[in-house]
Amino acid sequence: MAILVVGSVAFDSIETPHGKRAKILGGAATHFALAASYFTDVRVIAVVGEDFLPEHEAVFAKRGIDTKGIERASGLTFHWTGAYAGTLAEAETLGTDLNVFERFEPKIPEAYKDSEYLFLANIDPVLQARVRSHMPKVRMVCGDTMNYWIKDHAANLAKVLRELDVLLINDGEARMLSGETNAVKAAEKVLAMGPKSLVVKHGEYGATVFFGEQAFVSAKKARPFRAPALPLAEVVDPTGAGDSFAGGFYGYLASQPELTPEVFRRAMFYGGVMGSFAVERFGTERLQAVTRAEIDARFELFREISHLDFAAV
Amino acid sequence: MAILVVGSVAFDSIETPHGKRAKILGGAATHFALAASYFTDVRVIAVVGEDFLPEHEAVFAKRGIDTKGIERASGLTFHWTGAYAGTLAEAETLGTDLNVFERFEPKIPEAYKDSEYLFLANIDPVLQARVRSHMPKVRMVCGDTMNYWIKDHAANLAKVLRELDVLLINDGEARMLSGETNAVKAAEKVLAMGPKSLVVKHGEYGATVFFGEQAFVSAKKARPFRAPALPLAEVVDPTGAGDSFAGGFYGYLASQPELTPEVFRRAMFYGGVMGSFAVERFGTERLQAVTRAEIDARFELFREISHLDFAAV
């Protein structure tokens, strides 16, 4: 079933210990859409500027991603500049030129209205709520956010949280949102804010999902689940790893007829798989070129490195 | 088969957000021995002072741990004072009174000479090497170390590393020992220093084992394996979590007839299980009272929270 994603399509200028790139295609919606496109149909709502060229458009088209909802505005595309050092765990933002993104007003094309899965990437919660309200019949809503909205737009964010089936954030964001340092207490507080489930990403250590009482129609409350991340010898560029996780995770969910705890677990693994591919090259390079066979082989590798009963040799 | 552990038996004065305790029984060898005692016979070599009373001795005796090798010296027992705040990820050391531990000269009782498994807890690598050299027929050697020895006693530590079947350290120690920030590259460098396998502990995120070419007699090089940690709502006192992990891990290994990749994986889970119990109460309180049935139930819980094909409800 089709996923509608609303978020940023951007250019990134990135420096890591492995090199640097200037103005390469990036943005949360881009990474998400590419990762999800290996599992299901994806439709994108975003805004770009005049520097968004046919070659960038082609990246989406080649993966069969519907770009009718990518609006062209006069001006330049959102441009983020950042650098990574040390363990590459966190980016240092050197520049954020919002450009046309500053006045982003998501418009939902008529042909998108039947999308069954909605992904609200990290944008102003006012816009997230507005898109949500225009998609009343959607089957599932998954959302992301970040420190800035948690800290300075708490009331707006609270409205979005109440509408979410899945909130996808990282450890630091979970602590900030809840005011709790303990991961389990943080999860309980966040779930009490409304989302039916909470996926907390731990960077190189994988991710944990916590379920609320209402997470599954046909099941009692399920226990948390921990998915590993793949120990990688070369992390070339961590940009978009979290959005790629989200794309693999949600893409797999949307491809399945029913949401069960088992499907959710597999989705966590596919999230880790797509995140692990994303960081192997700069920008979206790896996500453009990976194959479904490689994805499934890596899924099995994730199983092998975490399951007791897997033949290890 | 019997494990011989050499390390510290100490008193800890600890403050955490859950309270404080003064001079409670602790030390690496203590936590290790208690955790391992649920799986196999354990013998301890350590030194204590005149303040080590029958009530402390009884903690070992009740778990059937052989304390013939715990030497009584005149003076006071090693006393560590520390505090935890925030996420409880790291202790702040407020005092280290080595006392009788300062002149610790491990002596191996004759009755310990047939021990098949040796655990070298975190002590001066000169002493680790000496004990190792007096146990030539041991079947397996596992060791721990810490930043202080890595930084200022590198040459002595290098000799110990060449003798180890398993080195058990945490992320920060692996980075310091290897000079690498990437976890996989760090592991490769550490394995090149001699240990046949390397277990890296990630605190609340579990642990990863990396295998060298020679890790298994009857197998090709095995892939890394990631064991989860249990998301815990209450971490009362993290002191000894790593040593308890080591005890569960090595105790299980020593209880098995053969070292296979599958046995190693299960050992990683039992390590996590014992670590998760250890932090639920101050000091050794929980490790004294846990039952084998609770241990096995928690093992299944670890499987449930990490395996795709487990019934989740």
XYZ file of C-alpha atoms in Angstrom:
626
model
C 0.000 0.000 0.000
C 1.166 3.514 -0.767
C 3.062 5.708 1.650
C 2.733 9.461 1.529
C 5.767 11.208 3.013
C 5.909 14.906 3.762
C 9.264 16.438 4.631
C 12.395 18.029 3.293
C 14.039 17.485 -0.054
C 17.315 19.308 0.264
C 20.917 19.693 -0.711
C 23.585 18.695 1.763
C 27.191 19.814 1.947
C 28.949 17.291 4.104
C 32.415 16.686 5.462
C 33.382 13.426 7.151
C 36.770 11.769 7.784
C 36.186 10.022 4.428
C 35.953 13.181 2.335
C 33.603 15.969 1.483
C 30.755 16.616 -0.907
C 29.084 19.872 -1.883
C 25.354 20.255 -2.522
C 24.450 16.625 -2.988
C 20.849 15.460 -2.901
C 19.584 14.914 0.625
C 16.750 15.754 2.992
C 14.670 13.570 5.280
C 11.931 12.891 2.709
C 14.529 11.923 0.111
C 16.321 9.364 2.269
C 13.023 8.062 3.566
C 11.455 7.748 0.114
C 14.443 5.979 -1.425
C 14.654 3.465 1.430
C 10.888 2.827 1.443
C 10.742 2.492 -2.343
C 12.268 -0.984 -2.137
C 9.161 -2.178 -0.312
C 6.141 -0.248 -1.543
C 4.838 2.749 -3.544
C 5.992 6.103 -2.239
C 4.613 9.595 -2.842
C 6.457 12.727 -1.764
C 5.262 16.148 -0.655
C 8.072 18.684 -0.444
C 9.247 21.978 -1.876
C 12.379 22.602 -3.925
C 13.911 25.613 -5.663
C 15.206 26.412 -9.101
C 18.488 24.599 -8.423
C 16.598 21.289 -8.258
C 17.439 19.897 -11.695
C 16.198 17.023 -13.842
C 19.173 14.957 -12.629
C 17.833 15.229 -9.055
C 14.301 14.481 -10.171
C 15.668 11.408 -11.947
C 16.915 9.937 -8.632
C 13.304 9.670 -7.495
C 11.945 8.624 -10.877
C 14.400 5.755 -11.218
C 13.052 4.284 -8.004
C 9.464 4.739 -9.159
C 8.786 7.382 -6.525
C 5.867 9.684 -7.270
C 7.082 13.305 -7.241
C 3.846 15.061 -8.248
C 3.778 16.541 -4.750
C 7.242 18.104 -5.003
C 6.458 21.759 -5.533
C 8.834 24.041 -7.468
C 9.206 27.470 -5.914
C 11.307 30.385 -7.040
C 14.502 30.640 -5.056
C 16.963 28.031 -3.877
C 16.403 24.603 -2.338
C 16.937 24.036 1.407
C 20.687 23.638 1.938
C 22.270 22.032 5.003
C 25.993 22.107 5.718
C 27.464 19.810 8.341
C 30.544 17.942 9.467
C 31.246 14.755 11.397
C 34.306 13.848 13.441
C 35.397 11.246 15.992
C 32.943 8.373 16.260
C 30.658 10.069 13.677
C 27.861 9.789 16.203
C 26.738 13.379 15.809
C 26.853 16.021 13.104
C 28.027 19.529 13.733
C 25.701 21.807 11.779
C 27.714 24.506 10.051
C 24.890 26.081 8.097
C 21.134 25.834 7.614
C 19.849 27.798 4.627
C 16.122 27.125 4.671
C 15.532 29.049 1.426
C 12.221 27.945 -0.178
C 11.615 25.551 2.740
C 11.023 28.535 5.027
C 7.595 29.110 3.518
C 6.760 25.455 2.901
C 2.989 24.959 2.729
C 2.354 21.288 2.047
C -0.280 20.783 -0.648
C -1.708 17.325 -1.110
C -2.326 16.380 -4.755
C -5.732 14.820 -5.345
C -4.067 11.614 -6.525
C -2.328 11.261 -3.156
C -5.513 11.341 -1.125
C -5.945 7.579 -1.167
C -2.512 6.945 0.422
C -2.954 4.490 3.255
C 0.258 5.171 5.143
C 1.409 8.640 6.146
C 4.934 9.532 7.211
C 5.446 12.931 8.797
C 9.174 13.556 8.535
C 10.879 16.084 10.771
C 9.177 19.420 9.963
C 7.213 22.040 11.904
C 4.553 20.159 13.908
C 1.982 22.698 12.738
C 2.527 21.446 9.207
C 2.582 17.824 10.353
C -0.809 18.328 12.024
C -2.236 20.075 8.991
C -1.245 17.264 6.617
C -2.593 14.716 9.060
C -5.942 16.505 9.228
C -6.239 16.405 5.442
C -5.730 12.661 5.381
C -8.559 11.483 7.662
C -8.828 8.020 6.149
C -5.191 7.078 6.431
C -4.577 3.646 7.934
C -1.419 4.471 9.872
C 0.578 7.565 10.791
C 4.257 7.526 11.672
C 6.210 10.622 12.595
C 9.638 11.978 13.406
C 10.666 15.149 15.190
C 13.778 16.784 16.643
C 15.135 18.722 19.600
C 14.158 22.097 18.198
C 10.438 21.263 18.052
C 10.529 19.418 21.380
C 12.093 22.376 23.123
C 10.378 25.382 21.582
C 7.151 24.068 20.046
C 5.968 21.641 22.700
C 2.260 22.478 22.510
C 2.143 22.083 18.730
C 4.108 18.882 18.923
C 1.770 17.498 21.597
C -1.117 17.697 19.123
C 0.813 15.655 16.568
C 1.886 13.032 19.100
C -1.737 12.244 19.931
C -2.320 11.274 16.286
C 0.643 8.969 15.825
C 0.693 5.220 15.528
C 4.483 5.293 15.650
C 6.853 7.980 16.865
C 10.430 7.490 15.631
C 13.101 9.423 17.543
C 16.586 8.904 18.959
C 17.791 8.465 22.536
C 18.538 12.124 23.125
C 15.169 13.209 21.773
C 13.359 10.629 23.931
C 15.151 11.952 27.014
C 14.382 15.559 26.116
C 10.732 14.893 25.298
C 10.119 12.953 28.519
C 12.503 14.673 30.915
C 13.610 11.187 31.997
C 17.138 9.794 31.778
C 16.074 6.157 32.159
C 15.140 4.713 28.759
C 12.140 2.685 29.953
C 10.669 5.509 32.019
C 11.259 7.879 29.112
C 9.386 5.508 26.808
C 6.463 5.206 29.217
C 6.146 8.978 29.467
C 6.330 9.439 25.719
C 3.710 6.740 25.117
C 1.467 8.500 27.622
C 1.604 11.531 25.308
C -0.310 9.628 22.662
C 1.714 7.566 20.192
C 0.665 3.929 20.140
C 4.278 2.866 19.811
C 7.694 4.430 20.124
C 10.796 3.473 18.182
C 13.976 4.788 19.791
C 17.079 4.742 17.596
C 20.444 4.103 19.269
C 22.760 4.908 16.354
C 25.405 2.202 16.002
C 23.687 0.104 18.684
C 20.415 -0.465 16.860
C 16.934 0.516 17.973
C 14.257 -0.417 20.499
C 10.506 -0.326 20.069
C 8.189 0.187 23.040
C 4.497 -0.567 22.618
C 1.529 1.091 24.237
C -1.624 -0.799 25.177
C -3.268 0.057 21.851
C -0.424 -0.828 19.534
C -2.088 -3.922 18.109
C -5.724 -4.522 17.388
C -5.642 -8.210 18.087
C -3.012 -8.548 20.763
C -2.360 -7.742 24.366
C 0.397 -5.300 25.152
C 3.623 -6.547 23.581
C 7.057 -6.422 25.170
C 9.748 -4.100 23.870
C 11.899 -5.377 21.024
C 15.545 -4.608 20.349
C 16.922 -4.736 16.831
C 20.681 -4.710 16.342
C 22.672 -2.487 14.044
C 25.334 -3.996 11.843
C 28.881 -3.391 13.093
C 30.335 -1.544 10.080
C 34.028 -1.088 9.410
C 33.419 1.961 7.248
C 30.833 4.578 8.005
C 31.425 6.999 5.159
C 28.572 9.422 5.853
C 25.940 9.021 8.599
C 23.669 11.702 7.085
C 20.196 10.313 6.555
C 20.793 7.081 8.479
C 17.790 7.724 10.714
C 15.534 8.640 7.777
C 16.697 5.549 5.901
C 15.902 3.470 8.984
C 12.443 5.045 8.967
C 12.017 4.291 5.260
C 12.967 0.635 5.582
C 10.889 0.253 8.718
C 7.756 1.945 7.421
C 8.123 0.681 3.877
C 8.100 -2.881 5.136
C 5.117 -2.216 7.431
C 3.163 -0.710 4.533
C 3.942 -3.725 2.366
C 2.320 -6.143 4.804
C -1.402 -6.939 4.912
C -1.653 -6.842 8.694
C 0.156 -5.161 11.576
C 1.211 -7.871 14.011
C 4.001 -7.893 16.587
C 5.966 -10.182 14.275
C 5.588 -7.836 11.320
C 6.677 -4.949 13.545
C 9.814 -6.859 14.570
C 10.742 -7.576 11.001
C 10.140 -3.920 10.165
C 12.678 -2.957 12.858
C 15.210 -5.228 11.181
C 14.511 -3.765 7.736
C 14.956 -0.316 9.248
C 18.402 -1.289 10.492
C 19.228 -2.857 7.145
C 18.415 0.300 5.171
C 20.242 2.477 7.697
C 23.318 0.284 7.360
C 23.322 0.679 3.566
C 22.753 4.429 3.727
C 25.944 5.176 5.644
C 28.216 3.181 3.321
C 28.441 6.026 0.793
C 27.922 9.766 0.740
C 24.379 11.064 0.545
C 21.866 8.833 -1.220
C 24.439 7.088 -3.399
C 24.072 3.644 -1.839
C 20.290 3.844 -1.480
C 19.983 4.586 -5.183
C 21.944 1.515 -6.189
C 21.170 -1.205 -3.647
C 19.147 -4.201 -4.853
C 16.323 -6.063 -3.176
C 18.527 -9.176 -3.173
C 21.215 -7.270 -1.249
C 18.572 -6.014 1.171
C 17.283 -9.491 1.865
C 20.796 -10.898 2.232
C 21.581 -8.214 4.778
C 18.330 -8.919 6.596
C 19.578 -12.483 7.025
C 22.913 -11.114 8.226
C 21.078 -9.085 10.873
C 19.346 -12.261 11.946
C 22.646 -14.123 12.025
C 24.408 -11.580 14.229
C 21.584 -11.470 16.773
C 19.879 -14.869 16.898
C 21.027 -17.698 19.103
C 20.027 -20.521 16.841
C 21.596 -19.378 13.607
C 24.379 -21.434 12.026
C 27.333 -19.146 12.563
C 29.884 -20.738 10.265
C 34.381 -27.272 35.107
C 35.952 -25.019 37.708
C 36.780 -21.372 37.150
C 39.641 -19.737 38.984
C 39.178 -15.979 39.268
C 41.869 -13.603 40.444
C 40.908 -10.018 41.216
C 39.638 -7.620 43.813
C 37.407 -8.353 46.757
C 36.577 -4.934 48.097
C 34.228 -2.648 49.926
C 32.288 -0.072 47.952
C 30.718 3.142 49.148
C 28.222 4.133 46.511
C 25.791 6.939 45.858
C 23.200 6.750 43.075
C 19.904 8.597 42.530
C 18.297 5.661 44.396
C 20.232 6.114 47.627
C 23.590 5.468 49.164
C 25.418 2.630 50.855
C 28.632 2.660 52.865
C 31.254 -0.090 52.733
C 29.170 -2.827 51.181
C 30.775 -5.927 49.733
C 32.019 -5.421 46.183
C 35.046 -5.839 43.950
C 35.401 -7.354 40.497
C 36.176 -10.885 41.733
C 33.163 -10.787 44.061
C 30.630 -9.803 41.410
C 32.213 -12.185 38.933
C 32.258 -15.119 41.354
C 28.664 -14.654 42.482
C 27.388 -14.428 38.899
C 29.454 -17.421 37.729
C 28.455 -19.522 40.744
C 25.015 -20.121 39.228
C 26.665 -22.062 36.398
C 29.773 -23.798 37.680
C 32.322 -24.140 40.528
C 34.223 -20.979 41.294
C 37.489 -20.441 43.185
C 38.712 -17.003 44.195
C 42.181 -15.550 44.634
C 42.158 -12.154 46.298
C 43.388 -10.306 49.366
C 41.280 -8.751 52.114
C 41.991 -6.953 55.374
C 40.922 -7.279 58.973
C 37.594 -5.579 58.268
C 36.549 -8.542 56.100
C 34.227 -10.318 58.520
C 32.545 -13.719 58.690
C 29.353 -12.110 57.351
C 31.235 -11.181 54.148
C 32.817 -14.597 53.918
C 29.329 -16.076 54.255
C 28.197 -14.355 51.050
C 30.677 -16.506 49.132
C 30.088 -19.628 51.185
C 26.341 -19.536 50.638
C 26.913 -19.683 46.901
C 29.387 -22.549 47.289
C 32.302 -20.400 46.174
C 35.729 -21.646 47.256
C 37.485 -18.912 49.245
C 40.662 -20.771 50.201
C 42.533 -18.376 47.947
C 41.278 -15.230 49.694
C 44.280 -14.156 51.714
C 43.861 -12.229 54.992
C 46.404 -9.451 55.415
C 46.814 -7.001 58.253
C 45.289 -3.658 57.436
C 42.063 -2.692 55.710
C 40.356 -4.102 52.631
C 40.441 -2.216 49.321
C 37.766 0.488 49.514
C 36.258 2.270 46.516
C 33.993 5.287 46.789
C 31.965 6.418 43.801
C 28.844 8.183 42.645
C 26.535 7.971 39.630
C 24.309 10.658 38.168
C 22.304 11.331 35.008
C 21.964 8.239 32.833
C 24.110 6.242 35.332
C 26.340 5.322 32.411
C 29.557 6.176 34.204
C 30.759 6.309 37.791
C 32.607 9.244 39.209
C 35.331 7.839 41.445
C 35.515 9.826 44.658
C 38.086 7.695 46.443
C 40.312 4.669 45.878
C 41.889 3.344 49.063
C 43.900 0.377 47.859
C 44.921 -0.619 51.397
C 46.000 -4.308 51.470
C 45.353 -4.550 47.717
C 48.371 -2.345 47.067
C 50.751 -5.183 47.850
C 48.574 -7.969 46.450
C 50.715 -10.976 45.499
C 48.380 -13.645 44.154
C 49.206 -17.084 45.582
C 47.584 -20.105 43.999
C 46.509 -22.788 46.494
C 47.544 -26.283 45.449
C 43.895 -27.330 45.291
C 43.231 -24.653 42.666
C 45.877 -25.896 40.250
C 43.476 -28.154 38.386
C 41.091 -25.289 37.527
C 40.287 -25.496 33.843
C 39.048 -21.951 33.314
C 40.974 -18.874 34.389
C 39.479 -15.402 34.713
C 41.900 -12.522 35.130
C 39.786 -9.684 36.503
C 40.952 -6.099 36.208
C 44.262 -5.978 38.115
C 47.885 -5.072 37.300
C 48.756 -6.960 34.090
C 52.042 -8.027 35.713
C 49.989 -10.003 38.226
C 47.633 -11.269 35.516
C 50.632 -12.606 33.577
C 52.156 -14.196 36.656
C 48.971 -16.071 37.547
C 48.594 -17.161 33.934
C 52.151 -18.536 33.892
C 51.438 -20.628 36.977
C 48.416 -22.224 35.347
C 49.987 -23.727 32.205
C 47.376 -26.443 31.745
C 44.324 -24.228 31.893
C 41.821 -24.828 29.112
C 40.744 -21.229 28.585
C 41.807 -17.781 29.752
C 39.515 -14.771 29.827
C 40.617 -11.344 30.990
C 39.468 -7.820 31.730
C 41.428 -4.590 31.976
C 40.821 -0.861 32.231
C 41.950 2.548 30.971
C 44.689 2.917 33.566
C 46.555 -0.222 32.437
C 45.931 0.503 28.752
C 47.377 3.976 29.057
C 50.315 3.568 31.429
C 51.189 -0.152 31.372
C 50.849 -0.954 27.685
C 53.894 -3.239 27.412
C 52.841 -5.348 30.390
C 49.285 -5.524 29.138
C 50.487 -6.595 25.669
C 51.986 -9.741 27.202
C 48.675 -10.645 28.816
C 46.655 -10.013 25.653
C 48.716 -12.594 23.750
C 47.592 -15.256 26.231
C 43.871 -14.579 26.185
C 41.125 -16.612 24.642
C 38.666 -13.830 25.431
C 39.263 -10.178 26.243
C 36.250 -8.497 27.863
C 36.275 -4.690 27.775
C 33.890 -1.806 27.127
C 33.581 0.543 24.159
C 35.802 3.243 25.589
C 38.525 0.761 26.494
C 38.391 -0.805 23.021
C 38.821 2.625 21.445
C 41.685 3.514 23.771
C 43.466 0.192 23.326
C 43.217 0.305 19.522
C 43.398 4.030 18.870
C 40.429 3.548 16.528
C 37.034 5.227 16.834
C 35.255 2.789 14.521
C 34.088 -0.254 16.484
C 34.928 -2.848 13.824
C 38.378 -1.440 13.102
C 39.013 -1.207 16.838
C 38.060 -4.862 17.220
C 40.350 -5.930 14.364
C 43.286 -4.097 15.904
C 42.648 -5.535 19.343
C 42.330 -9.069 17.957
C 45.660 -8.547 16.169
C 47.197 -7.999 19.621
C 46.532 -11.610 20.520
C 43.160 -12.429 22.067
C 41.273 -15.071 20.116
C 38.029 -13.222 20.696
C 36.927 -9.841 21.956
C 33.731 -9.074 23.856
C 32.900 -5.369 23.841
C 30.311 -4.250 26.386
C 27.977 -1.394 25.427
C 26.350 -0.738 28.798
C 22.591 -0.417 28.403
C 22.851 -1.417 24.721
C 24.225 -4.913 25.249
C 27.496 -6.345 23.992
C 29.186 -7.506 20.796
C 31.671 -10.322 20.357
C 34.223 -10.267 17.561
C 36.061 -13.475 16.726
C 39.606 -13.944 15.481
C 40.561 -16.696 13.051
C 41.533 -19.040 15.893
C 38.477 -18.597 18.093
C 37.066 -22.039 17.414
C 38.907 -25.274 16.895
C 36.383 -26.764 14.529
C 34.985 -23.770 12.722
C 35.922 -21.151 10.214
C 36.015 -17.564 11.364
C 32.637 -16.701 12.826
C 30.786 -13.438 12.320
C 30.332 -10.960 15.155
C 27.353 -11.477 17.426
C 25.314 -8.830 19.206
C 23.511 -9.612 22.430
C 20.896 -7.178 23.716
C 20.636 -5.720 27.181
C 17.288 -5.660 28.913
C 15.625 -2.238 28.954
C 15.278 -1.706 32.719
C 12.999 0.829 34.343
C 15.064 0.919 37.510
C 18.832 0.799 37.535
C 19.515 1.095 41.236
C 23.301 0.647 41.163
C 25.381 -0.091 38.064
C 28.471 -1.052 40.113
C 29.686 -4.492 39.113
C 27.432 -4.804 36.066
C 30.406 -5.530 33.807
C 31.891 -8.076 36.217
C 28.498 -9.736 36.588
C 28.250 -9.895 32.794
C 31.680 -11.546 32.789
C 30.589 -14.024 35.461
C 27.430 -15.070 33.649
C 29.260 -15.225 30.331
C 32.260 -17.202 31.533
C 30.316 -19.313 34.012
C 28.094 -20.544 31.217
C 31.074 -21.204 28.921
C 32.799 -23.205 31.645
C 29.650 -25.264 32.200
C 29.580 -26.481 28.605
C 31.525 -29.471 27.289
C 32.602 -27.794 24.057
C 33.230 -24.258 22.854
C 31.155 -23.728 19.718
C 29.849 -20.510 18.164
C 26.390 -21.406 19.465
C 27.646 -21.895 23.018
C 29.467 -18.572 22.780
C 26.262 -16.824 21.704
C 24.319 -18.261 24.586
C 27.123 -17.213 26.921
C 26.725 -13.623 25.677
C 23.036 -13.799 26.583
C 23.757 -15.209 30.047
C 26.258 -12.385 30.531
C 23.553 -9.841 29.790
C 21.131 -11.674 32.048
C 23.471 -11.578 35.057
C 24.369 -7.948 34.391
C 20.674 -7.062 34.317
C 20.094 -8.674 37.707
C 23.172 -7.074 39.255
C 21.984 -3.500 38.721
C 18.540 -4.041 40.227
C 19.837 -3.635 43.797
C 22.828 -2.101 45.525
C 26.076 -4.046 45.501
C 25.781 -7.831 45.366
C 22.322 -7.956 46.946
C 20.483 -9.232 43.884
C 23.231 -11.635 42.822
C 23.131 -13.257 46.240
C 19.420 -13.951 46.059
C 18.581 -14.665 42.422
C 17.545 -18.219 41.537
C 18.481 -20.363 38.592
C 14.813 -20.409 37.582
C 14.787 -16.598 37.477
C 17.990 -16.648 35.444
C 16.537 -19.018 32.879
C 13.274 -17.076 32.688
C 15.229 -13.907 32.006
C 17.302 -15.703 29.395
C 14.037 -16.438 27.590
C 13.051 -12.797 27.997
C 16.314 -11.773 26.317
C 15.440 -14.111 23.479
C 11.941 -12.698 23.267
C 13.074 -9.076 23.028
C 15.605 -9.802 20.289
C 14.355 -12.696 18.161
C 12.077 -12.271 15.184
C 10.257 -15.527 15.510
C 9.276 -15.385 19.139
C 5.596 -15.190 20.086
C 5.394 -11.663 21.396
C 2.075 -11.728 23.179
